[in-house]
CSV table of C-alpha atoms in Angstrom, one decimal:
chain,number,residue,atom,x,y,z
A,348,MET,CA,71.7,69.7,179.0
A,349,SER,CA,69.2,66.9,177.7
A,350,ASP,CA,67.5,67.7,175.3
A,351,ASP,CA,64.0,67.2,176.4
A,352,ALA,CA,63.8,70.1,177.8
A,353,GLY,CA,62.7,71.8,175.1
A,354,ASP,CA,63.5,74.2,172.3
A,355,ILE,CA,63.4,77.6,173.9
A,356,SER,CA,64.6,80.7,171.9
A,357,ARG,CA,66.4,83.1,173.2
A,358,ALA,CA,63.7,85.8,172.7
A,359,GLU,CA,61.4,83.1,174.4
A,360,LEU,CA,63.7,83.3,177.5
A,361,ALA,CA,64.3,87.2,177.5
A,362,GLU,CA,60.6,87.4,177.6
A,363,TYR,CA,60.2,85.1,180.3
A,364,CYS,CA,62.7,87.1,182.3
A,365,ARG,CA,60.9,90.4,181.5
A,366,THR,CA,58.2,88.4,182.9
A,367,GLN,CA,59.8,87.3,186.2
A,368,ALA,CA,61.3,90.8,186.8
A,369,ALA,CA,57.6,92.3,186.0
A,370,ILE,CA,56.8,90.1,188.6
A,371,LEU,CA,58.8,90.9,191.5
A,372,ALA,CA,58.1,94.6,190.4
A,373,GLY,CA,54.8,94.0,191.9
A,374,HIS,CA,55.9,92.1,194.8
A,375,LEU,CA,58.1,95.4,195.5
A,376,ASP,CA,55.1,97.2,195.4
A,377,GLN,CA,53.0,95.6,197.4
A,378,ARG,CA,56.3,95.4,199.8
A,379,SER,CA,57.2,99.1,199.9
A,380,ALA,CA,53.9,100.3,200.9
A,381,GLU,CA,53.7,97.5,203.7
A,382,LEU,CA,56.9,99.6,204.9
A,383,SER,CA,55.9,102.3,204.4
A,384,ASP,CA,52.7,101.8,206.5
A,385,LEU,CA,55.2,100.4,209.0
A,386,LEU,CA,57.6,103.6,209.3
A,387,ALA,CA,54.2,105.7,209.2
A,388,GLU,CA,53.3,103.5,212.3
A,389,ILE,CA,56.8,103.8,213.9
A,390,GLU,CA,56.8,107.8,213.0
A,391,GLN,CA,53.1,108.2,215.2
A,392,ASP,CA,54.3,106.0,218.2
A,393,THR,CA,57.6,108.2,218.1
A,394,ALA,CA,55.4,111.0,218.2
A,395,ASP,CA,52.7,109.5,221.3
A,396,ALA,CA,55.4,108.5,223.6
A,397,ARG,CA,57.3,112.1,223.4
A,398,ALA,CA,54.3,113.7,223.9
A,399,SER,CA,53.4,111.7,226.7
A,400,LEU,CA,57.1,111.8,228.3
A,401,THR,CA,57.0,116.0,227.7
A,402,GLY,CA,53.9,116.4,229.6
A,403,GLY,CA,54.0,113.3,231.8
A,404,PRO,CA,56.0,112.4,235.5
A,405,GLU,CA,60.0,112.8,235.2
A,406,ARG,CA,60.1,109.4,235.3
A,407,PRO,CA,59.0,107.3,232.8
A,408,ASP,CA,56.4,104.5,234.1
A,409,ALA,CA,56.0,101.1,232.7
A,410,SER,CA,53.9,101.8,229.8
A,411,ALA,CA,56.3,104.4,228.2
A,412,GLU,CA,59.1,101.1,228.5
A,413,ALA,CA,56.6,99.7,226.9
A,414,THR,CA,56.1,101.9,224.3
A,415,VAL,CA,59.9,102.0,223.8
A,416,ALA,CA,60.3,98.4,223.5
A,417,ASP,CA,57.6,98.4,220.9
A,418,ILE,CA,58.8,101.0,218.8
A,419,GLU,CA,62.3,99.5,219.0
A,420,ALA,CA,60.6,95.9,217.8
A,421,LYS,CA,58.8,97.7,214.8
A,422,GLN,CA,62.3,99.8,214.2
A,423,GLU,CA,63.5,96.1,213.9
A,424,GLN,CA,60.8,94.6,211.6
A,425,ALA,CA,61.1,97.9,209.1
A,426,GLN,CA,65.0,96.9,209.0
A,427,ALA,CA,63.8,93.4,207.9
A,428,LYS,CA,61.5,94.6,205.6
A,429,GLN,CA,63.7,96.6,203.9
A,430,ALA,CA,66.6,94.3,203.3
A,431,GLU,CA,64.0,91.9,201.9
A,432,LEU,CA,63.2,94.6,199.0
A,433,ASP,CA,66.9,95.1,198.6
A,434,GLU,CA,66.9,91.1,197.7
A,435,TYR,CA,63.5,91.5,195.9
A,436,ARG,CA,65.4,94.6,194.0
A,437,THR,CA,68.4,92.9,193.3
A,438,LEU,CA,66.6,89.9,191.7
A,439,ALA,CA,64.7,92.0,189.2
A,440,GLU,CA,67.0,93.7,188.2
A,441,GLY,CA,69.1,90.7,187.7
A,442,TYR,CA,66.4,89.2,185.7
A,443,THR,CA,66.3,92.7,183.5
A,444,ASP,CA,69.8,92.0,182.5
A,445,LEU,CA,69.7,88.3,182.1
A,446,ALA,CA,66.7,89.6,179.6
A,447,GLU,CA,69.1,92.2,177.9
A,448,GLN,CA,71.5,89.5,177.5
A,449,LEU,CA,69.2,87.0,175.6
A,450,ALA,CA,67.9,89.7,173.8
A,451,GLY,CA,71.6,90.6,172.6
A,452,GLY,CA,72.4,87.1,171.2
A,453,SER,CA,73.8,85.6,174.1
A,454,GLY,CA,73.0,83.3,176.7
A,455,ASP,CA,70.8,80.0,176.6
A,456,LEU,CA,68.3,77.9,178.8
A,457,GLU,CA,71.3,76.9,181.3
A,458,THR,CA,72.2,80.5,181.8
A,459,VAL,CA,68.9,81.3,183.4
A,460,LEU,CA,68.9,77.8,185.3
A,461,GLU,CA,72.3,79.0,186.3
A,462,PHE,CA,71.4,82.2,187.2
A,463,GLU,CA,68.1,81.0,189.0
A,464,ILE,CA,70.0,78.4,191.3
A,465,ASP,CA,72.7,80.9,192.1
A,466,THR,CA,69.8,83.2,193.3
A,467,ASP,CA,67.6,80.7,194.8
A,468,ALA,CA,64.8,82.6,192.3
A,469,PRO,CA,62.1,79.7,193.0
A,470,THR,CA,61.9,81.0,197.1
A,471,TYR,CA,60.8,85.2,195.8
A,472,PHE,CA,57.8,83.7,194.3
A,473,ASP,CA,54.4,82.7,195.8
A,474,THR,CA,52.8,80.7,193.2
A,475,GLU,CA,54.8,81.4,190.0
A,476,THR,CA,56.8,78.6,188.6
A,477,THR,CA,60.3,79.9,187.8
A,478,ILE,CA,62.1,78.1,185.2
A,479,LEU,CA,64.3,76.4,188.3
A,480,GLY,CA,61.1,75.3,190.0
A,481,ALA,CA,59.6,73.7,187.0
A,482,ALA,CA,63.0,71.7,185.9
A,483,THR,CA,63.2,70.7,189.6
A,484,GLY,CA,59.7,70.1,190.6
A,485,GLU,CA,60.0,72.8,193.4
A,486,ASP,CA,57.9,76.1,193.0
A,487,GLY,CA,58.5,79.0,195.1
A,488,ASP,CA,56.4,79.4,198.3
A,489,GLY,CA,57.8,83.0,199.2
């Protein structure tokens, strides 16, 4: 580790990690709301499809098949959003754990960099800069 990285204290690194966790929590809130909206759409589409099938012909028509396909596509989107939420949650928990470790007197800048490399942290942030992003010149676009 070179001396040009500056003298960043463990307390400053811990605060940085808490800030990153808070930013991720904001992303989680936003994405959770999007997932809730999508699940509500799926529920409504399913209810509409059931209603049309119970009151309609014995054989489903093309529009009913299209509705089923649309519901299935939305279910796949919901699963992808849930997986993304899980990734964000895991990263936020990792930053929180790292902040506690740093506040407890262990770890350093290299520990934070290794964490961000291992988790590919910069990709989870929109415009915010990670320490890894600053060190490599690559910010998140997430």
